[in-house]
Tab-separated table of C-alpha atoms and ligand atoms in Angstrom:
chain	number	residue	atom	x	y	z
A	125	UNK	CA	-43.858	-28.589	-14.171
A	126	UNK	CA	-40.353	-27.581	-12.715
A	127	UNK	CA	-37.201	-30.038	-13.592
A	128	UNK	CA	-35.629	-30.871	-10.237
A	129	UNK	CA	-33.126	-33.382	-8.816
A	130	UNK	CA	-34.452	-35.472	-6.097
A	131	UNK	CA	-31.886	-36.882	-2.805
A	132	UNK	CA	-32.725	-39.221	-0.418
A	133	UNK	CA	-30.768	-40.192	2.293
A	134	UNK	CA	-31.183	-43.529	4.220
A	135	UNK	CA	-28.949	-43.997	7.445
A	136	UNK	CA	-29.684	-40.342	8.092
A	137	UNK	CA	-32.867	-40.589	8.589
A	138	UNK	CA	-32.976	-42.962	11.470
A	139	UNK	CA	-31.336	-41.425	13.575
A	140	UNK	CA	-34.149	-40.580	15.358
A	141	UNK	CA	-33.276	-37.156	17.948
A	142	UNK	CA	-30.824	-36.458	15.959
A	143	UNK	CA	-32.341	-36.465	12.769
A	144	UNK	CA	-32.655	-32.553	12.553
A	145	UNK	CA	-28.533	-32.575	13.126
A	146	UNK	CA	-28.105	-35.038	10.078
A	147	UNK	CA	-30.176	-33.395	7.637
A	148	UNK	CA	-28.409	-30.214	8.090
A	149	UNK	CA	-24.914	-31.186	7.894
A	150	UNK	CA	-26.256	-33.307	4.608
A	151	UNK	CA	-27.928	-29.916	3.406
A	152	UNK	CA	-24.813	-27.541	4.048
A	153	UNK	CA	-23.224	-29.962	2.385
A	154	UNK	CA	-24.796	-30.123	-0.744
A	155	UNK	CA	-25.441	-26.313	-0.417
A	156	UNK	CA	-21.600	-25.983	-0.697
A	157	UNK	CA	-21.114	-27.950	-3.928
A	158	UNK	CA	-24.017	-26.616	-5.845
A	159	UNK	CA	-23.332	-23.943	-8.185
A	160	UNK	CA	-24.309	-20.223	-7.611
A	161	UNK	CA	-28.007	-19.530	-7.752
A	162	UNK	CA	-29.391	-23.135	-7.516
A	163	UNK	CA	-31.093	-23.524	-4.476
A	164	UNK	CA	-31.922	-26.295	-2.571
A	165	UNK	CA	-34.856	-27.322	-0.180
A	166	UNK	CA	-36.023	-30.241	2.170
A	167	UNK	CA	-39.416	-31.631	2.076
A	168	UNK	CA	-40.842	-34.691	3.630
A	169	UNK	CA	-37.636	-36.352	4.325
A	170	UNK	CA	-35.881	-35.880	1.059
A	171	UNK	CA	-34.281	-32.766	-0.736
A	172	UNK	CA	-35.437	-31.015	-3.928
A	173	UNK	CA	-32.512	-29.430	-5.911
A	174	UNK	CA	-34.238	-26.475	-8.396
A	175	UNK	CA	-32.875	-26.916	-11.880
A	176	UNK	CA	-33.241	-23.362	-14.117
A	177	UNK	CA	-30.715	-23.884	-16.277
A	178	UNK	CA	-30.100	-27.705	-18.258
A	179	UNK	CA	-26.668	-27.135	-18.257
A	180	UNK	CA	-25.777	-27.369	-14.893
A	181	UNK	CA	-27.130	-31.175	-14.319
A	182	UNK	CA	-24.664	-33.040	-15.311
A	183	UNK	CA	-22.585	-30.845	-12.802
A	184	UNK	CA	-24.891	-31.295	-9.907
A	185	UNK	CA	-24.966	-35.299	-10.161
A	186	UNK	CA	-21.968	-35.490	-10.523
A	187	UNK	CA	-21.606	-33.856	-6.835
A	188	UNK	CA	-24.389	-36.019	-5.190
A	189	UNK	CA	-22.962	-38.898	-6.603
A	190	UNK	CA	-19.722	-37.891	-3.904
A	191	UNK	CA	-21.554	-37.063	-1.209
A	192	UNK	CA	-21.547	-39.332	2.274
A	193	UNK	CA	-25.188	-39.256	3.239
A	194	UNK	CA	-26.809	-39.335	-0.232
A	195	UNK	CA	-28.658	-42.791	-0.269
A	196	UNK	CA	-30.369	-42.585	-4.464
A	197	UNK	CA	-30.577	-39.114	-6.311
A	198	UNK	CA	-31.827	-38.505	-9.800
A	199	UNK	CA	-32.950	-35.827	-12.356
A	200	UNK	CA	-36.529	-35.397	-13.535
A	201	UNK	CA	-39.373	-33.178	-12.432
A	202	UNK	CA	-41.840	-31.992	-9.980
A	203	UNK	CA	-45.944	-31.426	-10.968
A	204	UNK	CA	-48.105	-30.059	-8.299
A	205	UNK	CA	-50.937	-32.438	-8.150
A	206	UNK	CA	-53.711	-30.039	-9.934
A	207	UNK	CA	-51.224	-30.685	-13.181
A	208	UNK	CA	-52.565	-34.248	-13.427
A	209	UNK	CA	-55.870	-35.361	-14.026
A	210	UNK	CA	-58.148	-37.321	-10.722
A	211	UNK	CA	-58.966	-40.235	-12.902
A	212	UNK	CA	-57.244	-43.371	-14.592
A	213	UNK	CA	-56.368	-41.396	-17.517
A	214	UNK	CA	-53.462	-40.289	-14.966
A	215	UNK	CA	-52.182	-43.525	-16.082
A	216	UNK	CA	-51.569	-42.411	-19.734
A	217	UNK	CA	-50.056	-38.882	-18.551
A	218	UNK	CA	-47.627	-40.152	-16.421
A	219	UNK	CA	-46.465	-42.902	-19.126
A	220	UNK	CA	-45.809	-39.791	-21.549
A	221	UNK	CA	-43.702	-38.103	-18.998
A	222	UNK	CA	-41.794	-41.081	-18.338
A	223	UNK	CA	-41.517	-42.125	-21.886
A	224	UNK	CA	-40.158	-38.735	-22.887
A	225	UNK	CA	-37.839	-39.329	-19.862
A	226	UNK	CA	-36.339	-42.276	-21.013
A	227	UNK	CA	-36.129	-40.990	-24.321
A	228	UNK	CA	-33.771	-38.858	-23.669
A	229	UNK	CA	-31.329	-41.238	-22.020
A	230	UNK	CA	-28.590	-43.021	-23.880
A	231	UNK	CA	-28.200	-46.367	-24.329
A	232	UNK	CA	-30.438	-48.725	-22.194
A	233	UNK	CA	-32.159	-51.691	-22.590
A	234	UNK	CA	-34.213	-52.514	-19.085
A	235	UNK	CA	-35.968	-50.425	-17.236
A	236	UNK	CA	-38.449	-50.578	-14.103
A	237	UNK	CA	-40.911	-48.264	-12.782
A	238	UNK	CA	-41.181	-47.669	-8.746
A	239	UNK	CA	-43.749	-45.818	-7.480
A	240	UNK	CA	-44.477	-44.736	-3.906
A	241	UNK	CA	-47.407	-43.239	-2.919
A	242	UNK	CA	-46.915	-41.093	0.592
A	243	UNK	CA	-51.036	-39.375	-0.525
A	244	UNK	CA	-52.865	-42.636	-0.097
A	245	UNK	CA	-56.083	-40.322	-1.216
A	246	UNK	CA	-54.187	-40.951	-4.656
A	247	UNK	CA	-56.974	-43.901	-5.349
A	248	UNK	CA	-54.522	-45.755	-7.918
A	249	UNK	CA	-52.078	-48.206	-5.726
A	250	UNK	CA	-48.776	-48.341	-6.127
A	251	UNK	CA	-48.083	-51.853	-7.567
A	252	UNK	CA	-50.675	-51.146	-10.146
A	253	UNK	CA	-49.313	-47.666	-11.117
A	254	UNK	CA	-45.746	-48.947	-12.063
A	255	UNK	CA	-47.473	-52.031	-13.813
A	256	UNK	CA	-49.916	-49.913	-16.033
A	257	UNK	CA	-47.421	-47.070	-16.461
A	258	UNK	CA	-44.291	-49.486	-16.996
A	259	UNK	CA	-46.887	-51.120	-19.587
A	260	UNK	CA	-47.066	-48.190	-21.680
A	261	UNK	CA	-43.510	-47.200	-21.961
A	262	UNK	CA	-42.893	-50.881	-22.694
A	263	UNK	CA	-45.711	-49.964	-25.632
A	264	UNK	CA	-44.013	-46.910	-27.016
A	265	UNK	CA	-41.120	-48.136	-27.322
A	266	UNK	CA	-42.516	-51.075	-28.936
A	267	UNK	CA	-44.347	-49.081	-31.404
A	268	UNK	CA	-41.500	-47.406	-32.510
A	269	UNK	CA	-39.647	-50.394	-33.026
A	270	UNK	CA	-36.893	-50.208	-29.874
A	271	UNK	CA	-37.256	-53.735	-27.958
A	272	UNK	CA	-37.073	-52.325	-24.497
A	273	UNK	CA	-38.052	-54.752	-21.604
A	274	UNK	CA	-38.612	-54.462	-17.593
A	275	UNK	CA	-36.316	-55.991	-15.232
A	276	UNK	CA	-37.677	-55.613	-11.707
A	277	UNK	CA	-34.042	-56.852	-10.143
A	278	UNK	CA	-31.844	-55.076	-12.028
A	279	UNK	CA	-32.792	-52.328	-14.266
A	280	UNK	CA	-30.582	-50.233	-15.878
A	281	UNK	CA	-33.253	-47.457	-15.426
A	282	UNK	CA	-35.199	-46.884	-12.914
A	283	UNK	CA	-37.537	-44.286	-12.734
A	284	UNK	CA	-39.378	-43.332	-9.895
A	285	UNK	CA	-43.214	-41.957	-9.439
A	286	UNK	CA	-43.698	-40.352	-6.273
A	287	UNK	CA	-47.185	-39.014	-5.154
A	288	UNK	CA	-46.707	-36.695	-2.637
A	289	UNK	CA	-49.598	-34.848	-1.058
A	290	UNK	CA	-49.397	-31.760	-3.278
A	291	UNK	CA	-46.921	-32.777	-5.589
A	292	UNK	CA	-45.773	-35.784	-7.707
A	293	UNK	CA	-41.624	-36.346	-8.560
A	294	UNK	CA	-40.996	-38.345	-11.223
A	295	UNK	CA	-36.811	-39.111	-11.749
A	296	UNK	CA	-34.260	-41.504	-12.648
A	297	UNK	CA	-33.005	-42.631	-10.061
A	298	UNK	CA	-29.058	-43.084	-9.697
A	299	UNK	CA	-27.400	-44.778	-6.272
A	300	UNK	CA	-25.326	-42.281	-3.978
A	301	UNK	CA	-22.383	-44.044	-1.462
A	302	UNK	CA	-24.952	-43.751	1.493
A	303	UNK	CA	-23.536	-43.386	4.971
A	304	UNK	CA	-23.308	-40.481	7.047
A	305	UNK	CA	-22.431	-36.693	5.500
A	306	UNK	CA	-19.176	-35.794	6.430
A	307	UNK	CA	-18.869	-33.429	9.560
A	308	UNK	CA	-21.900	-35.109	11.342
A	309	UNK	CA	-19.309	-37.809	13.296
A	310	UNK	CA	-16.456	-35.641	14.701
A	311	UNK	CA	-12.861	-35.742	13.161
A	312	UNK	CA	-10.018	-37.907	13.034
A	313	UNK	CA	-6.659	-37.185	11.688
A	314	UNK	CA	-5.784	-39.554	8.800
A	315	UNK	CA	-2.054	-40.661	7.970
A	316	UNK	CA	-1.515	-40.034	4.328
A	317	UNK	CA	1.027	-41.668	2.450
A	318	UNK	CA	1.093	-41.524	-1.163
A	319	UNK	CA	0.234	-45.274	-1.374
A	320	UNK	CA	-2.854	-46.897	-2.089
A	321	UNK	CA	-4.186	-48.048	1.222
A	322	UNK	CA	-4.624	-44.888	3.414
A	323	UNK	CA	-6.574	-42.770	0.909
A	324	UNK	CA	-8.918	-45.395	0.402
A	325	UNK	CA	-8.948	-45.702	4.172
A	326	UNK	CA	-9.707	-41.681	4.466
A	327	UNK	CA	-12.369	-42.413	2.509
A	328	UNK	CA	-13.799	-44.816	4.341
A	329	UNK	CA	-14.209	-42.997	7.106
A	330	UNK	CA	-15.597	-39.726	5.021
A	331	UNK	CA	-18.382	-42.115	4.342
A	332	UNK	CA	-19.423	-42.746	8.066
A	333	UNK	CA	-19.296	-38.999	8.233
A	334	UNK	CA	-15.789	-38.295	9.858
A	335	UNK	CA	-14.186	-34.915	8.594
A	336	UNK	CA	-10.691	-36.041	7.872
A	337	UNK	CA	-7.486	-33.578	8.938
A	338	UNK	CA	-4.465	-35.357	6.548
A	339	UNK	CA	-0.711	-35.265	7.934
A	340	UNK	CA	1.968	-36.398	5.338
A	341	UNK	CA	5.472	-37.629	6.775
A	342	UNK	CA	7.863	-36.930	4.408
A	343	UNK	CA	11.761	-37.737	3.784
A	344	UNK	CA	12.988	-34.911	2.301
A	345	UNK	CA	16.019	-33.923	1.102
A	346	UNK	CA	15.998	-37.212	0.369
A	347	UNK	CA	12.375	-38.214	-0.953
A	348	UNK	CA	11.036	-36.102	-3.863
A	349	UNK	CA	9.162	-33.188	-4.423
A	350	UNK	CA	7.243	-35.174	-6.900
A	351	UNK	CA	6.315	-37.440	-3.835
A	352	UNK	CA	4.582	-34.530	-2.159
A	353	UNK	CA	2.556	-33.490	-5.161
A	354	UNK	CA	1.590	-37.205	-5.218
A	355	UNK	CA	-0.146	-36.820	-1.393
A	356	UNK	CA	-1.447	-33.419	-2.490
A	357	UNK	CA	-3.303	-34.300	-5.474
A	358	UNK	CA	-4.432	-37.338	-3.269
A	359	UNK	CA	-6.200	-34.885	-1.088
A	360	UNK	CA	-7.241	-32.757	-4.164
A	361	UNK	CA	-9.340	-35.765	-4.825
A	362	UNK	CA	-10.751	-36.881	-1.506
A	363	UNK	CA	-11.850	-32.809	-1.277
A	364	UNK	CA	-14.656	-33.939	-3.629
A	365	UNK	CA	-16.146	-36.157	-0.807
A	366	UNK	CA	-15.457	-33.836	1.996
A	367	UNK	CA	-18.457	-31.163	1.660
A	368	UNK	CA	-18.503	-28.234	3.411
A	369	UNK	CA	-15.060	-27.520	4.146
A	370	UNK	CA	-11.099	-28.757	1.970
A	371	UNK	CA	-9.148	-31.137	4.194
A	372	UNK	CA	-6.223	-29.658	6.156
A	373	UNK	CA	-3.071	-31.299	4.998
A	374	UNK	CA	-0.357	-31.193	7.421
A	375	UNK	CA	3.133	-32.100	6.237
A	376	UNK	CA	6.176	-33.137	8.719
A	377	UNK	CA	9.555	-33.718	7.954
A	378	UNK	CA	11.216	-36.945	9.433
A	379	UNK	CA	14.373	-37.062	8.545
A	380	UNK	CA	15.685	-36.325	12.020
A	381	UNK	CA	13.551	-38.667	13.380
A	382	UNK	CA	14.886	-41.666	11.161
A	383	UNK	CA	18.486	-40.534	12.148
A	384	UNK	CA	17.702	-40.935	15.615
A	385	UNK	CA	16.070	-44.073	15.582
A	386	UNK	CA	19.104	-45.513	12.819
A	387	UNK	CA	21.596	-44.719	15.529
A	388	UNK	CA	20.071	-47.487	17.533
A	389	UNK	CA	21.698	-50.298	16.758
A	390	UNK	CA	22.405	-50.443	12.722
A	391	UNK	CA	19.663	-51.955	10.825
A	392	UNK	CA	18.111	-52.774	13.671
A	393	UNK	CA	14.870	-54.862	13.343
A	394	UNK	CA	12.667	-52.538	14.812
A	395	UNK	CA	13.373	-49.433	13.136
A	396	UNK	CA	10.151	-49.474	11.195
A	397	UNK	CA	8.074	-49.906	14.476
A	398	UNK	CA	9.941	-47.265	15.735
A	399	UNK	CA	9.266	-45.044	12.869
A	400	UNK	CA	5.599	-45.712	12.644
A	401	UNK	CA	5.400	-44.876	16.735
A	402	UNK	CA	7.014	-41.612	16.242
A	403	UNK	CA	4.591	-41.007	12.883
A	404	UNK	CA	1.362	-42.019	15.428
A	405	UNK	CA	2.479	-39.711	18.422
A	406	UNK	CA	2.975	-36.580	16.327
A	407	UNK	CA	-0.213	-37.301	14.446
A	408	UNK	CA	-1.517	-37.378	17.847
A	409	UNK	CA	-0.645	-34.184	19.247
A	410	UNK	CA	-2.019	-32.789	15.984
A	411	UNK	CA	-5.218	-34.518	16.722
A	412	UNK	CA	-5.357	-32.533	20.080
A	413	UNK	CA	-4.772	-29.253	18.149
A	414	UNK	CA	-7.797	-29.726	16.222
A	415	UNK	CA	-9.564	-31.450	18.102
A	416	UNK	CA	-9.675	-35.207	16.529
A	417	UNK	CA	-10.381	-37.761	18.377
A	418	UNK	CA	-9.095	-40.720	16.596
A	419	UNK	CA	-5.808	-41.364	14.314
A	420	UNK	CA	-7.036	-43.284	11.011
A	421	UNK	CA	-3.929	-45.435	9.328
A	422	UNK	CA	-4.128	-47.996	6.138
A	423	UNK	CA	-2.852	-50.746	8.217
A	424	UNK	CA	-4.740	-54.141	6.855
A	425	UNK	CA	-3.857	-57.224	8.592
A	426	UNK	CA	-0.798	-59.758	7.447
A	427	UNK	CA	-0.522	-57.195	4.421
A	428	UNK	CA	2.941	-56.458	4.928
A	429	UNK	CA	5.555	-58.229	7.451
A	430	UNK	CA	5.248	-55.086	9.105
A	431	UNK	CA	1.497	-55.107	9.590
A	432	UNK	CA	1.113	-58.299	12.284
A	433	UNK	CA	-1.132	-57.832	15.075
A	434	UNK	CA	2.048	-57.696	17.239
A	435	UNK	CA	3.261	-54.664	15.739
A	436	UNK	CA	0.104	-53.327	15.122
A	437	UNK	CA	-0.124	-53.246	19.460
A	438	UNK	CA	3.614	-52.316	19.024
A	439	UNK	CA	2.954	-49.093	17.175
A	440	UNK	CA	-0.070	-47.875	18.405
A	441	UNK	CA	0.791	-48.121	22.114
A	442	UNK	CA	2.609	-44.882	21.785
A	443	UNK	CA	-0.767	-43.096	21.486
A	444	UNK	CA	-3.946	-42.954	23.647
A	445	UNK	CA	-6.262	-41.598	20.789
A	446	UNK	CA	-8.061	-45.247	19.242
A	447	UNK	CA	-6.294	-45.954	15.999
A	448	UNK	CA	-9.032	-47.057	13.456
A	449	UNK	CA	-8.062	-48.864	10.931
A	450	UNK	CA	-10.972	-49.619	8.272
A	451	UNK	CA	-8.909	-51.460	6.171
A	452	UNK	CA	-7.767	-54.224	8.598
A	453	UNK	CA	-9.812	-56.669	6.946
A	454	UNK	CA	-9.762	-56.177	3.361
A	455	UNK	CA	-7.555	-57.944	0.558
A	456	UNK	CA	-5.387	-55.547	-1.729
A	457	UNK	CA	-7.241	-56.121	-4.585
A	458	UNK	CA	-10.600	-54.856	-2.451
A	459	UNK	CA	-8.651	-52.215	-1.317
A	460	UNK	CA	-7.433	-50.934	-5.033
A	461	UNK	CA	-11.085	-51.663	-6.352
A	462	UNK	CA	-11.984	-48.916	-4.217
A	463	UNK	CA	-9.552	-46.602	-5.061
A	464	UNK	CA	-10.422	-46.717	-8.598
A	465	UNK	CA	-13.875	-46.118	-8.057
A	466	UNK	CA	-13.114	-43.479	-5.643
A	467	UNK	CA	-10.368	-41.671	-8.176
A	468	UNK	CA	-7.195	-42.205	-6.067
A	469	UNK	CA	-5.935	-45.397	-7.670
A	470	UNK	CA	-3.840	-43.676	-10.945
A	471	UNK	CA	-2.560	-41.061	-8.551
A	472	UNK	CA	-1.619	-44.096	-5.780
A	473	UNK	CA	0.032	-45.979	-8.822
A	474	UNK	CA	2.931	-43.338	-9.596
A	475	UNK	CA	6.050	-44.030	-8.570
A	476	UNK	CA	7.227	-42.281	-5.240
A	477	UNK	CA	9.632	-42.276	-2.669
A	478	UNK	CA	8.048	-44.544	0.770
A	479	UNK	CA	9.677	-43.304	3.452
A	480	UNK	CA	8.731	-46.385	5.049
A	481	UNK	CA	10.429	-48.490	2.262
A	482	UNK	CA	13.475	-46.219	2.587
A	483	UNK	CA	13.777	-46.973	6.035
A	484	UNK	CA	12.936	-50.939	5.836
A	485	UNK	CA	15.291	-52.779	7.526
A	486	UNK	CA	17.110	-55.813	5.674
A	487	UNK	CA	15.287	-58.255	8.299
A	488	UNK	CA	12.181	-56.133	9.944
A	489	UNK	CA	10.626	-57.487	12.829
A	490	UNK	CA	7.321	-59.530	12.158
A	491	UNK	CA	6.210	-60.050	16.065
A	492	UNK	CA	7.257	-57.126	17.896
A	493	UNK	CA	7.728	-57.642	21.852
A	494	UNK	CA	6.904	-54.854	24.126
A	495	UNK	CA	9.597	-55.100	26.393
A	496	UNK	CA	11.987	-55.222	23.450
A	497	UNK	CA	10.476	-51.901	22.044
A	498	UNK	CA	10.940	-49.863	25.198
A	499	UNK	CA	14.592	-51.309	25.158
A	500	UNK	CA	15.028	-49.307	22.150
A	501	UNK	CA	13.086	-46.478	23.051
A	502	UNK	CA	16.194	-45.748	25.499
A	503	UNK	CA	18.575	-44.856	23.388
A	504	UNK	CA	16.838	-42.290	21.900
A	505	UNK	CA	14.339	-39.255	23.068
A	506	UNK	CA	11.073	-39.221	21.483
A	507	UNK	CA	9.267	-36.644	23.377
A	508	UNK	CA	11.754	-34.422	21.922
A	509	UNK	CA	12.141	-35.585	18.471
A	510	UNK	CA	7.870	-34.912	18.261
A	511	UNK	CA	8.238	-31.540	19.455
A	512	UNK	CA	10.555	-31.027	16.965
A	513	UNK	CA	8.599	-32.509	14.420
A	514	UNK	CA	5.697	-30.656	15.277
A	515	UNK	CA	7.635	-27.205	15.299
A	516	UNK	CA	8.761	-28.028	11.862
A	517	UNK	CA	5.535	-29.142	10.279
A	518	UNK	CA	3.720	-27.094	7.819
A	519	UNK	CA	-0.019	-26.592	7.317
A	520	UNK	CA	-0.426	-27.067	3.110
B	768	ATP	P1	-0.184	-47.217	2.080
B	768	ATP	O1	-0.658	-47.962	0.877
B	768	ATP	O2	-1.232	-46.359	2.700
B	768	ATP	O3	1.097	-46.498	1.843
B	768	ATP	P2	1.236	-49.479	3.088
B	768	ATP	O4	0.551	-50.741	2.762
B	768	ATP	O5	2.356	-49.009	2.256
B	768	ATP	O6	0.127	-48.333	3.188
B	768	ATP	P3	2.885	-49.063	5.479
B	768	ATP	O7	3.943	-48.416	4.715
B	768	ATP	O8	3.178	-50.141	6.454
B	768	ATP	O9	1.695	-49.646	4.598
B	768	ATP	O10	2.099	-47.930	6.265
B	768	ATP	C1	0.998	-48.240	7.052
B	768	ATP	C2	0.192	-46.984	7.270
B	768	ATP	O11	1.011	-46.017	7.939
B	768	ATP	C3	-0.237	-46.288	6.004
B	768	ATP	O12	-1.427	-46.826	5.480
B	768	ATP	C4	-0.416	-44.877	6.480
B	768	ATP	O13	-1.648	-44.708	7.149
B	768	ATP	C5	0.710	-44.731	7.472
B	768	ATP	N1	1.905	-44.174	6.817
B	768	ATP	C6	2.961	-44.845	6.300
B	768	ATP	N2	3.860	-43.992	5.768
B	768	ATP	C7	3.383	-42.762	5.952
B	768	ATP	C8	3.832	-41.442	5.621
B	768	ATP	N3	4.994	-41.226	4.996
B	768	ATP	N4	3.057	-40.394	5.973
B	768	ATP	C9	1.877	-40.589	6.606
B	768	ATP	N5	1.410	-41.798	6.947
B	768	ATP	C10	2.123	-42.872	6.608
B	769	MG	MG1	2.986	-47.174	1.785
């Protein structure tokens, strides 16, 4: 008996040709996050993580439990099937294993078995295996006088039998985010304020396996330091979903920019429009650098004045790259549920300096016309205020 971690992965595995592709981009993933000396391998469609040493579990869940492409995972162990007995009195071993299991978990009160038998020379079915075997946990625990009860729907434990063709797995099984492991769909550049919306929107697109490249505008002298650490922690955090490789944060001043666009017309209504099509066009150009080929913003419809479907056209007609936007149809409160779960909501929350609020004009434009925008775009030169930009930015 070996204790192990077991992975599956769902969405991965049907992509049929590619399949191969998917599993190893999953694999280096994990590889990457594991701790030195614990190996991992892949058999039959899932991967088998070898636990030596007790203490590093907790560590190694914790992991999984961040990484696109990881459908369930869960700690328990592997038997080749000469360690179990041919007849029903399997039934009784594998309800001690399980039992001891569960024993060790804290606090529970429902639990289900699931068992899936891939050896269908195993002669015991499936449905009958997690009945008996569910029956004597249920028994045990009676016995000792802890009221424990099955819940098929929603169990807080569920431990899985699997009856392989040598060997049988026996976890509990936890839920991983699913999706696609990052690196396995190309990369986009995100734009990272220190705000709630795009880091949740990063995220989003970590989990249909984009790598994300971050670039930070930032209104400094005049914004804070403190504002910056904000974006870099921010990163810090979405790191943990990344795999393989940390996320490139690029950082660009724009004070120059904003001066330019002031000085047409004061306050004018567009400014903000402006802004943003400056912000898109330099994230562009650093998409071409490393080769992204999308722009990813926090944009979610009607959440601001500023984010209409008007000037949603208005701002990303500077740039050819698509502009995804994964939050365009969430409310604010979906949007901050999943930056708590995700860890970026109590950085999000601390005050900092928007360089988009800073430059919000008293009455912005809600319904942006084109022919208005390249008005403005006269009396100023963009091409050169993005090669500026882009000779002043700073890889972090
Ligand atoms: P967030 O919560 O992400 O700050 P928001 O609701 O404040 O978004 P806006 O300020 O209109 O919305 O910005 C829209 C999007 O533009 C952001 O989600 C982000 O992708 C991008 N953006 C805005 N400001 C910056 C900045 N200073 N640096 C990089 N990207 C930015
Ligand atoms: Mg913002």
């Amino acid at each position: 008996m070996k204790r192990v971690i077991v992975v599956h992965y769902d969405e991965v595995a049907l992509k049929g040709g590619n399949r191969g592709y998917f599993e190893d981009v999953l694999m280096r993933n994990i590889r990457v996050g594991l701790p030195k000396g614990v190996a991992v391998t892949q058999e039959w469609g899932r991967m088998l993580v070898d636990i030596n040493d007790q203490a590093v579990v907790s560590e190694v869940l914790n992991m999984l439990s961040h990484i696109p492409g990881v459908a369930t995972y869960g700690a328990g162990v592997s038997l080749s099937r000469d360690e179990l007995s041919d007849d029903h009195s399997v039934i009784d071993e594998l309800g001690k294993m399980v039992t001891s299991m569960l024993q060790e978990c804290e606090v529970w009160s429902t639990f289900r078995i699931t068992a899936k038998r891939v050896d269908k020379g195993f002669n015991i079915e499936s449905n009958v295996l997690e009945r008996e075997v569910g029956d004597r946990v249920f028994e045990h625990f009676k016995s000792v006088g802890e009221s424990k009860s099955v819940s098929l729907r929603n169990p807080e434990k569920e431990v899985v039998v699997e009856i392989l063709n040598k060997k049988v797995l026996i976890y509990i099984k936890e839920r991983g985010i699913s999706g696609l492991p990052v690196g396995s769909s190309g990369k986009a550049v995100a734009l990272l304020s220190g705000g709630f919306d795009s880091p949740v929107a990063a995220y989003m697109l970590m989990k249909r396996g984009v790598r994300i490249v971050a670039i930070h505008f930032h209104g400094m002298p005049h914004t804070s330091e403190a504002s910056l650490d904000k974006v870099k922690s921010i990163v810090k955090v979405l790191n943990n979903f990344s795999g393989e490789k940390r996320i490139k944060l690029y950082i660009v001043p724009v004070e120059r920019a904003m001066k330019a666009i002031a000085l047409e017309g004061k306050q004018s209504k567009l400014r903000l429009i402006l802004l943003r099509r400056f912000m898109n066009r330099v994230a562009q150009e650093v998409a071409h650098k490393v080769g992204a080929k999308a722009l990813v913003t926090g944009e979610s419809v009607g959440q601001v004045a500023s984010q209409t479907l008007e000037n949603m056209r208005a701002t990303a007609e500077s740039v050819d790259l698509p502009v995804l936007r994964p939050l365009c149809g969430m409310n604010k409160q979906e949007i901050i549920n999943i930056a708590s779960e995700i860890g970026t909501h109590d950085i999000s929350v601390l005050p900092h300096d928007d360089t988009c609020a800073m430059f919000m004009p008293k009455s912005p434009e809600t319904k942006a016309k084109m022919p208005e925008v390249r008005e403005a775009l006269k009396t100023y030169d963009e091409d050169t205020l993005v090669e500026q930009a882009l000779s002043d930015m700073e890889l972090v």
